[in-house]
PDB file of C-alpha atoms and ligand atoms in Angstrom:
ATOM      1  CA  MET A   1       0.068   0.189  -0.001  1.00  0.00           C
ATOM      2  CA  GLU A   2       1.272   3.583  -0.777  1.00  0.00           C
ATOM      3  CA  VAL A   3       1.177   5.764   2.144  1.00  0.00           C
ATOM      4  CA  SER A   4       2.337   9.610   1.786  1.00  0.00           C
ATOM      5  CA  SER A   5       4.837  11.096   4.272  1.00  0.00           C
ATOM      6  CA  ASP A   6       2.948  14.649   4.711  1.00  0.00           C
ATOM      7  CA  SER A   7       0.054  13.791   7.072  1.00  0.00           C
ATOM      8  CA  PRO A   8      -0.252  14.754  10.800  1.00  0.00           C
ATOM      9  CA  GLN A   9       1.802  12.831  13.479  1.00  0.00           C
ATOM     10  CA  LYS A  10       2.425   9.349  12.613  1.00  0.00           C
ATOM     11  CA  VAL A  11       3.378   6.258  14.798  1.00  0.00           C
ATOM     12  CA  CYS A  12       4.611   3.195  13.227  1.00  0.00           C
ATOM     13  CA  PHE A  13       4.395  -0.205  14.705  1.00  0.00           C
ATOM     14  CA  PHE A  14       6.021  -3.362  13.205  1.00  0.00           C
ATOM     15  CA  ASP A  15       5.767  -7.057  13.962  1.00  0.00           C
ATOM     16  CA  SER A  16       6.643 -10.200  11.830  1.00  0.00           C
ATOM     17  CA  GLY A  17       2.575 -10.942  11.987  1.00  0.00           C
ATOM     18  CA  ILE A  18      -0.303 -10.539  13.974  1.00  0.00           C
ATOM     19  CA  GLY A  19       1.143 -10.546  17.509  1.00  0.00           C
ATOM     20  CA  GLY A  20       2.058  -6.864  17.546  1.00  0.00           C
ATOM     21  CA  LEU A  21      -1.598  -5.896  16.663  1.00  0.00           C
ATOM     22  CA  THR A  22      -2.334  -6.575  20.384  1.00  0.00           C
ATOM     23  CA  LEU A  23       0.073  -3.668  21.138  1.00  0.00           C
ATOM     24  CA  LEU A  24      -1.578  -1.514  18.357  1.00  0.00           C
ATOM     25  CA  TYR A  25      -4.808  -1.930  20.051  1.00  0.00           C
ATOM     26  CA  GLU A  26      -3.530  -0.908  23.434  1.00  0.00           C
ATOM     27  CA  CYS A  27      -1.970   2.130  21.994  1.00  0.00           C
ATOM     28  CA  ALA A  28      -4.916   2.996  19.594  1.00  0.00           C
ATOM     29  CA  LYS A  29      -7.226   3.212  22.807  1.00  0.00           C
ATOM     30  CA  ARG A  30      -4.793   5.832  24.123  1.00  0.00           C
ATOM     31  CA  LEU A  31      -3.954   7.895  20.718  1.00  0.00           C
ATOM     32  CA  PRO A  32      -7.439   8.090  18.902  1.00  0.00           C
ATOM     33  CA  GLN A  33      -6.045  11.390  16.962  1.00  0.00           C
ATOM     34  CA  THR A  34      -2.745   9.960  16.023  1.00  0.00           C
ATOM     35  CA  LYS A  35      -2.149   8.398  12.459  1.00  0.00           C
ATOM     36  CA  LEU A  36      -1.196   4.565  13.311  1.00  0.00           C
ATOM     37  CA  TYR A  37       0.582   2.368  10.598  1.00  0.00           C
ATOM     38  CA  TYR A  38       0.937  -1.387  11.243  1.00  0.00           C
ATOM     39  CA  PHE A  39       3.776  -2.900   9.301  1.00  0.00           C
ATOM     40  CA  ALA A  40       4.025  -6.486   8.992  1.00  0.00           C
ATOM     41  CA  ASP A  41       5.697  -9.265   7.184  1.00  0.00           C
ATOM     42  CA  ASN A  42       3.064 -12.368   8.037  1.00  0.00           C
ATOM     43  CA  LYS A  43       4.731 -14.694   5.082  1.00  0.00           C
ATOM     44  CA  ASN A  44       8.275 -14.569   6.975  1.00  0.00           C
ATOM     45  CA  VAL A  45       6.699 -15.762  10.264  1.00  0.00           C
ATOM     46  CA  PRO A  46       8.115 -16.878  12.510  1.00  0.00           C
ATOM     47  CA  TYR A  47      11.087 -14.489  12.693  1.00  0.00           C
ATOM     48  CA  GLY A  48      12.027 -16.169  16.185  1.00  0.00           C
ATOM     49  CA  ASP A  49      13.245 -18.929  14.447  1.00  0.00           C
ATOM     50  CA  LEU A  50      15.463 -16.996  12.042  1.00  0.00           C
ATOM     51  CA  PRO A  51      19.453 -16.818  12.198  1.00  0.00           C
ATOM     52  CA  GLN A  52      20.487 -13.391  13.149  1.00  0.00           C
ATOM     53  CA  ASP A  53      21.683 -11.948   9.853  1.00  0.00           C
ATOM     54  CA  GLU A  54      18.338 -13.081   7.934  1.00  0.00           C
ATOM     55  CA  LEU A  55      16.301 -11.425  10.695  1.00  0.00           C
ATOM     56  CA  LYS A  56      18.450  -8.260  10.477  1.00  0.00           C
ATOM     57  CA  LYS A  57      17.838  -8.170   6.811  1.00  0.00           C
ATOM     58  CA  LYS A  58      14.180  -8.525   7.024  1.00  0.00           C
ATOM     59  CA  VAL A  59      14.083  -5.997   9.648  1.00  0.00           C
ATOM     60  CA  GLU A  60      16.255  -3.417   7.842  1.00  0.00           C
ATOM     61  CA  ARG A  61      14.126  -3.584   4.649  1.00  0.00           C
ATOM     62  CA  ILE A  62      10.695  -2.856   6.917  1.00  0.00           C
ATOM     63  CA  PHE A  63      12.443  -0.233   8.558  1.00  0.00           C
ATOM     64  CA  SER A  64      13.367   1.685   5.419  1.00  0.00           C
ATOM     65  CA  GLY A  65       9.715   1.996   4.859  1.00  0.00           C
ATOM     66  CA  ILE A  66       8.821   2.911   8.420  1.00  0.00           C
ATOM     67  CA  SER A  67      11.489   5.596   7.982  1.00  0.00           C
ATOM     68  CA  ALA A  68      10.106   6.818   4.717  1.00  0.00           C
ATOM     69  CA  LEU A  69       6.880   8.017   6.588  1.00  0.00           C
ATOM     70  CA  LYS A  70       8.984  10.415   8.922  1.00  0.00           C
ATOM     71  CA  PRO A  71       7.356   8.982  12.153  1.00  0.00           C
ATOM     72  CA  ALA A  72       6.954  10.916  15.126  1.00  0.00           C
ATOM     73  CA  ALA A  73       8.122   7.502  16.863  1.00  0.00           C
ATOM     74  CA  ALA A  74       8.076   3.755  15.919  1.00  0.00           C
ATOM     75  CA  VAL A  75       7.306   0.685  18.078  1.00  0.00           C
ATOM     76  CA  VAL A  76       9.084  -2.560  17.583  1.00  0.00           C
ATOM     77  CA  ALA A  77       5.862  -4.513  18.783  1.00  0.00           C
ATOM     78  CA  CYS A  78       7.989  -7.869  18.521  1.00  0.00           C
ATOM     79  CA  ASN A  79       9.773  -9.043  21.562  1.00  0.00           C
ATOM     80  CA  THR A  80      12.256 -10.891  18.981  1.00  0.00           C
ATOM     81  CA  VAL A  81      13.313  -7.931  17.076  1.00  0.00           C
ATOM     82  CA  THR A  82      13.551  -5.698  20.497  1.00  0.00           C
ATOM     83  CA  ALA A  83      15.979  -8.441  21.658  1.00  0.00           C
ATOM     84  CA  ARG A  84      17.915  -8.846  18.485  1.00  0.00           C
ATOM     85  CA  CYS A  85      17.873  -5.685  16.686  1.00  0.00           C
ATOM     86  CA  ILE A  86      16.840  -2.442  18.458  1.00  0.00           C
ATOM     87  CA  LYS A  87      20.461  -1.331  19.354  1.00  0.00           C
ATOM     88  CA  SER A  88      21.318  -0.998  15.705  1.00  0.00           C
ATOM     89  CA  LEU A  89      18.084   0.354  14.688  1.00  0.00           C
ATOM     90  CA  ARG A  90      18.504   3.085  17.458  1.00  0.00           C
ATOM     91  CA  ALA A  91      21.828   3.664  15.981  1.00  0.00           C
ATOM     92  CA  ASP A  92      20.715   3.869  12.451  1.00  0.00           C
ATOM     93  CA  TYR A  93      17.356   5.929  12.816  1.00  0.00           C
ATOM     94  CA  SER A  94      16.998   9.505  14.690  1.00  0.00           C
ATOM     95  CA  PHE A  95      13.330   9.011  15.608  1.00  0.00           C
ATOM     96  CA  PRO A  96      12.476   7.406  18.837  1.00  0.00           C
ATOM     97  CA  ILE A  97      12.399   3.432  18.987  1.00  0.00           C
ATOM     98  CA  VAL A  98      10.218   2.021  21.503  1.00  0.00           C
ATOM     99  CA  GLY A  99      10.530  -1.910  21.960  1.00  0.00           C
ATOM    100  CA  ILE A 100       8.388  -4.424  23.657  1.00  0.00           C
ATOM    101  CA  GLN A 101      10.293  -6.725  26.251  1.00  0.00           C
ATOM    102  CA  PRO A 102       9.265  -9.068  28.438  1.00  0.00           C
ATOM    103  CA  ALA A 103       7.587  -7.902  31.689  1.00  0.00           C
ATOM    104  CA  VAL A 104      10.078  -9.798  33.963  1.00  0.00           C
ATOM    105  CA  LYS A 105      10.142  -6.887  36.506  1.00  0.00           C
ATOM    106  CA  GLU A 106       6.408  -6.346  36.640  1.00  0.00           C
ATOM    107  CA  ALA A 107       5.953 -10.138  37.043  1.00  0.00           C
ATOM    108  CA  MET A 108       8.350 -10.279  40.064  1.00  0.00           C
ATOM    109  CA  LYS A 109       6.088  -8.447  42.219  1.00  0.00           C
ATOM    110  CA  THR A 110       4.290 -11.548  42.362  1.00  0.00           C
ATOM    111  CA  GLY A 111       7.299 -13.107  43.860  1.00  0.00           C
ATOM    112  CA  GLY A 112       8.261 -16.743  43.720  1.00  0.00           C
ATOM    113  CA  LYS A 113       9.102 -18.483  40.232  1.00  0.00           C
ATOM    114  CA  CYS A 114       8.646 -16.443  37.238  1.00  0.00           C
ATOM    115  CA  VAL A 115       8.593 -18.322  33.883  1.00  0.00           C
ATOM    116  CA  VAL A 116       9.255 -16.464  30.758  1.00  0.00           C
ATOM    117  CA  PHE A 117       7.995 -18.054  27.362  1.00  0.00           C
ATOM    118  CA  ALA A 118       9.706 -16.717  24.341  1.00  0.00           C
ATOM    119  CA  THR A 119      10.904 -17.545  20.756  1.00  0.00           C
ATOM    120  CA  PRO A 120      13.949 -19.163  20.503  1.00  0.00           C
ATOM    121  CA  ALA A 121      15.683 -15.964  19.387  1.00  0.00           C
ATOM    122  CA  THR A 122      14.381 -14.001  22.459  1.00  0.00           C
ATOM    123  CA  ALA A 123      14.984 -16.934  24.943  1.00  0.00           C
ATOM    124  CA  THR A 124      18.906 -17.011  23.811  1.00  0.00           C
ATOM    125  CA  SER A 125      19.597 -13.358  23.565  1.00  0.00           C
ATOM    126  CA  SER A 126      21.973 -11.449  25.659  1.00  0.00           C
ATOM    127  CA  SER A 127      18.886  -8.647  26.118  1.00  0.00           C
ATOM    128  CA  LEU A 128      16.912 -11.385  27.890  1.00  0.00           C
ATOM    129  CA  LYS A 129      19.709 -12.397  30.074  1.00  0.00           C
ATOM    130  CA  LYS A 130      20.496  -8.893  31.126  1.00  0.00           C
ATOM    131  CA  LEU A 131      16.809  -8.260  32.138  1.00  0.00           C
ATOM    132  CA  ILE A 132      16.686 -11.295  34.107  1.00  0.00           C
ATOM    133  CA  ASP A 133      20.092 -10.372  35.771  1.00  0.00           C
ATOM    134  CA  ALA A 134      18.661  -6.849  36.656  1.00  0.00           C
ATOM    135  CA  TYR A 135      15.121  -7.731  37.730  1.00  0.00           C
ATOM    136  CA  GLY A 136      14.683 -11.618  38.173  1.00  0.00           C
ATOM    137  CA  ASN A 137      15.659 -13.842  40.806  1.00  0.00           C
ATOM    138  CA  ALA A 138      17.394 -17.127  41.418  1.00  0.00           C
ATOM    139  CA  GLN A 139      14.177 -18.992  40.299  1.00  0.00           C
ATOM    140  CA  THR A 140      13.340 -17.091  37.056  1.00  0.00           C
ATOM    141  CA  GLU A 141      13.250 -19.515  34.334  1.00  0.00           C
ATOM    142  CA  VAL A 142      13.195 -19.046  30.414  1.00  0.00           C
ATOM    143  CA  VAL A 143      11.372 -21.584  28.151  1.00  0.00           C
ATOM    144  CA  ALA A 144      11.851 -21.301  24.354  1.00  0.00           C
ATOM    145  CA  CYS A 145       8.493 -22.251  22.539  1.00  0.00           C
ATOM    146  CA  PRO A 146       9.892 -22.953  18.976  1.00  0.00           C
ATOM    147  CA  LYS A 147       6.719 -22.865  16.571  1.00  0.00           C
ATOM    148  CA  PHE A 148       4.412 -21.577  18.859  1.00  0.00           C
ATOM    149  CA  ALA A 149       4.070 -18.083  17.304  1.00  0.00           C
ATOM    150  CA  ALA A 150       3.659 -19.950  13.835  1.00  0.00           C
ATOM    151  CA  PHE A 151       0.762 -21.899  15.193  1.00  0.00           C
ATOM    152  CA  VAL A 152      -1.065 -18.891  16.564  1.00  0.00           C
ATOM    153  CA  GLU A 153      -0.384 -17.021  13.449  1.00  0.00           C
ATOM    154  CA  ARG A 154      -1.950 -19.663  11.139  1.00  0.00           C
ATOM    155  CA  ASN A 155      -4.623 -20.833  13.477  1.00  0.00           C
ATOM    156  CA  ILE A 156      -5.790 -17.132  14.808  1.00  0.00           C
ATOM    157  CA  PHE A 157      -9.688 -17.369  13.660  1.00  0.00           C
ATOM    158  CA  ASN A 158     -10.029 -21.055  14.925  1.00  0.00           C
ATOM    159  CA  LEU A 159      -7.800 -21.702  17.887  1.00  0.00           C
ATOM    160  CA  ASP A 160      -8.641 -24.847  19.871  1.00  0.00           C
ATOM    161  CA  GLU A 161      -8.098 -24.666  23.602  1.00  0.00           C
ATOM    162  CA  GLU A 162      -7.181 -28.120  24.267  1.00  0.00           C
ATOM    163  CA  GLU A 163      -4.802 -28.292  21.305  1.00  0.00           C
ATOM    164  CA  LEU A 164      -3.085 -25.285  22.827  1.00  0.00           C
ATOM    165  CA  ILE A 165      -3.239 -26.627  26.147  1.00  0.00           C
ATOM    166  CA  ASN A 166      -1.224 -29.482  24.745  1.00  0.00           C
ATOM    167  CA  LEU A 167       1.193 -27.332  22.916  1.00  0.00           C
ATOM    168  CA  LEU A 168       2.208 -25.103  26.371  1.00  0.00           C
ATOM    169  CA  PRO A 169       5.490 -26.309  28.011  1.00  0.00           C
ATOM    170  CA  ASP A 170       4.787 -28.662  31.253  1.00  0.00           C
ATOM    171  CA  VAL A 171       6.370 -26.281  33.845  1.00  0.00           C
ATOM    172  CA  THR A 172       5.228 -25.137  37.232  1.00  0.00           C
ATOM    173  CA  ALA A 173       4.870 -21.231  37.766  1.00  0.00           C
ATOM    174  CA  ASP A 174       3.824 -18.439  40.328  1.00  0.00           C
ATOM    175  CA  ALA A 175       3.795 -15.954  37.320  1.00  0.00           C
ATOM    176  CA  VAL A 176       4.002 -16.403  33.683  1.00  0.00           C
ATOM    177  CA  VAL A 177       5.578 -13.972  31.089  1.00  0.00           C
ATOM    178  CA  LEU A 178       4.426 -13.854  27.717  1.00  0.00           C
ATOM    179  CA  GLY A 179       7.551 -12.929  26.205  1.00  0.00           C
ATOM    180  CA  CYS A 180       6.125 -12.848  22.556  1.00  0.00           C
ATOM    181  CA  THR A 181       3.315 -10.822  21.396  1.00  0.00           C
ATOM    182  CA  HIS A 182       1.759 -13.569  19.361  1.00  0.00           C
ATOM    183  CA  TYR A 183       1.188 -15.435  22.776  1.00  0.00           C
ATOM    184  CA  ILE A 184      -1.035 -12.800  24.103  1.00  0.00           C
ATOM    185  CA  TYR A 185      -4.017 -14.063  22.205  1.00  0.00           C
ATOM    186  CA  VAL A 186      -4.191 -17.397  24.222  1.00  0.00           C
ATOM    187  CA  LYS A 187      -3.445 -15.247  27.585  1.00  0.00           C
ATOM    188  CA  LYS A 188      -6.713 -16.996  29.025  1.00  0.00           C
ATOM    189  CA  THR A 189      -5.579 -20.331  28.201  1.00  0.00           C
ATOM    190  CA  VAL A 190      -2.264 -19.777  29.812  1.00  0.00           C
ATOM    191  CA  GLU A 191      -3.933 -18.405  32.816  1.00  0.00           C
ATOM    192  CA  LYS A 192      -6.055 -21.619  32.966  1.00  0.00           C
ATOM    193  CA  LYS A 193      -3.374 -24.123  32.565  1.00  0.00           C
ATOM    194  CA  TYR A 194      -0.808 -22.615  34.999  1.00  0.00           C
ATOM    195  CA  SER A 195      -3.531 -20.890  37.371  1.00  0.00           C
ATOM    196  CA  CYS A 196      -1.150 -18.072  38.175  1.00  0.00           C
ATOM    197  CA  PRO A 197      -0.808 -14.510  36.888  1.00  0.00           C
ATOM    198  CA  VAL A 198       0.105 -13.801  33.591  1.00  0.00           C
ATOM    199  CA  PHE A 199       2.241 -10.618  32.225  1.00  0.00           C
ATOM    200  CA  THR A 200       2.290  -9.248  28.824  1.00  0.00           C
ATOM    201  CA  GLY A 201       4.150  -6.015  28.940  1.00  0.00           C
ATOM    202  CA  LEU A 202       1.634  -4.230  26.873  1.00  0.00           C
ATOM    203  CA  GLU A 203       0.315  -1.614  29.155  1.00  0.00           C
ATOM    204  CA  GLY A 204       3.746  -0.691  30.211  1.00  0.00           C
ATOM    205  CA  THR A 205       4.915  -0.209  26.616  1.00  0.00           C
ATOM    206  CA  ALA A 206       1.960   1.774  25.715  1.00  0.00           C
ATOM    207  CA  ASN A 207       2.498   3.967  28.699  1.00  0.00           C
ATOM    208  CA  ARG A 208       6.334   4.381  27.567  1.00  0.00           C
ATOM    209  CA  LEU A 209       5.067   5.570  23.808  1.00  0.00           C
ATOM    210  CA  MET A 210       2.754   8.030  25.684  1.00  0.00           C
ATOM    211  CA  ARG A 211       5.498   9.786  27.615  1.00  0.00           C
ATOM    212  CA  ILE A 212       7.919   9.565  24.433  1.00  0.00           C
ATOM    213  CA  LEU A 213       5.527  11.298  22.521  1.00  0.00           C
ATOM    214  CA  GLY A 214       4.733  13.720  25.315  1.00  0.00           C
ATOM    215  CA  ALA A 215       0.858  12.731  25.246  1.00  0.00           C
ATOM    216  CA  THR A 216      -1.485  13.522  27.901  1.00  0.00           C
ATOM    217  CA  GLU A 217      -3.374  10.829  29.671  1.00  0.00           C
ATOM    218  CA  GLY A 218      -6.950  11.005  28.187  1.00  0.00           C
ATOM    219  CA  GLY A 219      -8.236   7.781  29.597  1.00  0.00           C
ATOM    220  CA  LEU A 220      -8.826   4.702  27.388  1.00  0.00           C
ATOM    221  CA  GLN A 221     -11.262   5.161  24.318  1.00  0.00           C
ATOM    222  CA  PRO A 222     -12.364   2.863  21.582  1.00  0.00           C
ATOM    223  CA  PRO A 223      -9.777   2.878  18.975  1.00  0.00           C
ATOM    224  CA  ASN A 224     -10.401   5.241  15.895  1.00  0.00           C
ATOM    225  CA  ILE A 225     -10.600   2.852  13.272  1.00  0.00           C
ATOM    226  CA  GLN A 226     -10.077   5.923  10.344  1.00  0.00           C
ATOM    227  CA  ASN A 227      -6.642   6.527  11.902  1.00  0.00           C
ATOM    228  CA  VAL A 228      -5.326   2.816  11.682  1.00  0.00           C
ATOM    229  CA  THR A 229      -3.721   1.722   8.411  1.00  0.00           C
ATOM    230  CA  PHE A 230      -2.045  -1.600   7.575  1.00  0.00           C
ATOM    231  CA  VAL A 231       1.215  -1.936   5.438  1.00  0.00           C
ATOM    232  CA  GLY A 232       2.801  -4.949   4.019  1.00  0.00           C
ATOM    233  CA  GLY A 233       2.347  -8.638   4.522  1.00  0.00           C
ATOM    234  CA  ASP A 234      -1.178  -9.861   4.698  1.00  0.00           C
ATOM    235  CA  GLU A 235      -2.754  -6.712   5.051  1.00  0.00           C
ATOM    236  CA  GLU A 236      -6.536  -8.107   4.956  1.00  0.00           C
ATOM    237  CA  LYS A 237      -5.716 -10.770   7.598  1.00  0.00           C
ATOM    238  CA  ASN A 238      -4.044  -8.024  10.017  1.00  0.00           C
ATOM    239  CA  ARG A 239      -7.084  -5.846   9.451  1.00  0.00           C
ATOM    240  CA  ARG A 240      -9.609  -8.560  10.117  1.00  0.00           C
ATOM    241  CA  VAL A 241      -7.710  -9.592  13.233  1.00  0.00           C
ATOM    242  CA  PHE A 242      -7.383  -6.078  14.503  1.00  0.00           C
ATOM    243  CA  PHE A 243     -11.141  -5.191  14.055  1.00  0.00           C
ATOM    244  CA  GLU A 244     -12.688  -8.690  14.664  1.00  0.00           C
ATOM    245  CA  VAL A 245     -10.536 -10.436  17.181  1.00  0.00           C
ATOM    246  CA  LEU A 246      -9.235  -7.323  19.146  1.00  0.00           C
ATOM    247  CA  CYS A 247     -11.787  -4.720  18.615  1.00  0.00           C
ATOM    248  CA  GLY A 248     -14.871  -6.894  18.688  1.00  0.00           C
ATOM    249  CA  LEU A 249     -16.201  -5.481  15.396  1.00  0.00           C
ATOM    250  CA  THR A 250     -17.892  -7.370  12.687  1.00  0.00           C
TER     251      THR A 250
HETATM  252  N1  LIG B 301       5.617 -11.627  17.713  1.00  0.00           N
HETATM  253  C1  LIG B 301       7.116 -11.951  17.766  1.00  0.00           C
HETATM  254  C2  LIG B 301       7.506 -11.853  19.118  1.00  0.00           C
HETATM  255  O1  LIG B 301       6.908 -10.807  19.975  1.00  0.00           O
HETATM  256  C3  LIG B 301       7.657 -12.581  16.797  1.00  0.00           C
HETATM  257  C4  LIG B 301       7.020 -13.959  16.269  1.00  0.00           C
HETATM  258  C5  LIG B 301       7.797 -14.610  15.395  1.00  0.00           C
HETATM  259  O2  LIG B 301       7.575 -14.295  14.225  1.00  0.00           O
HETATM  260  O3  LIG B 301       8.469 -15.735  15.816  1.00  0.00           O
HETATM  261  O4  LIG B 301       8.416 -12.144  19.413  1.00  0.00           O
END
């Protein structure tokens, strides 16, 4: 889709596929006047199973499109890209870049054993290790969930709870951190399986974006759907997931 670069304040979001729509939704409720653009690359999901050089190439291609829009800020709505590429993106671009990260700090308020579910690329990243060194405790555990994001991406309109419960790792936890935005769609099932609080990082990231934009808190409003544009990837699918699954519109 062609997007002109001379409209009002713009914020661009990016994820491999549908996962980041959850963060777009959280931010759209806070920023009804801002033009929001959602960049995706659905045919290349899962990013979390890619080698670093391939991931970087794909991310650079998307970011050159984002940069062409001259956004007020960009939001990496993908834990994998935050963990693996945000440093180099911040070095390459002058606009502010906010990245979602596993909500380890928030989850630690629960105390006890916190388990982080993440893609293989996030699970093995030095950035997650640093986060856990800073905020976790000796019991904090990371579980890589290969193919889980791809499963959610493929079956989003038809997620079967029993199948999901079987796919989720067999661990015990006092708190679970969903370290991949795709997993947020199955938060209720995760709560059911582990019977503990589940953390997504959505609110904290949305609030960080608000602070960076200098936006004033006006409470949560229904997203202004006129201000949301889908760019690249499977635009039709992303639009449907956003409106039907997240906004509850049909
Ligand atoms: N949704 C992304 C994340 O938060 C990546 C999923 C994937 O493509 O592997 O990590």
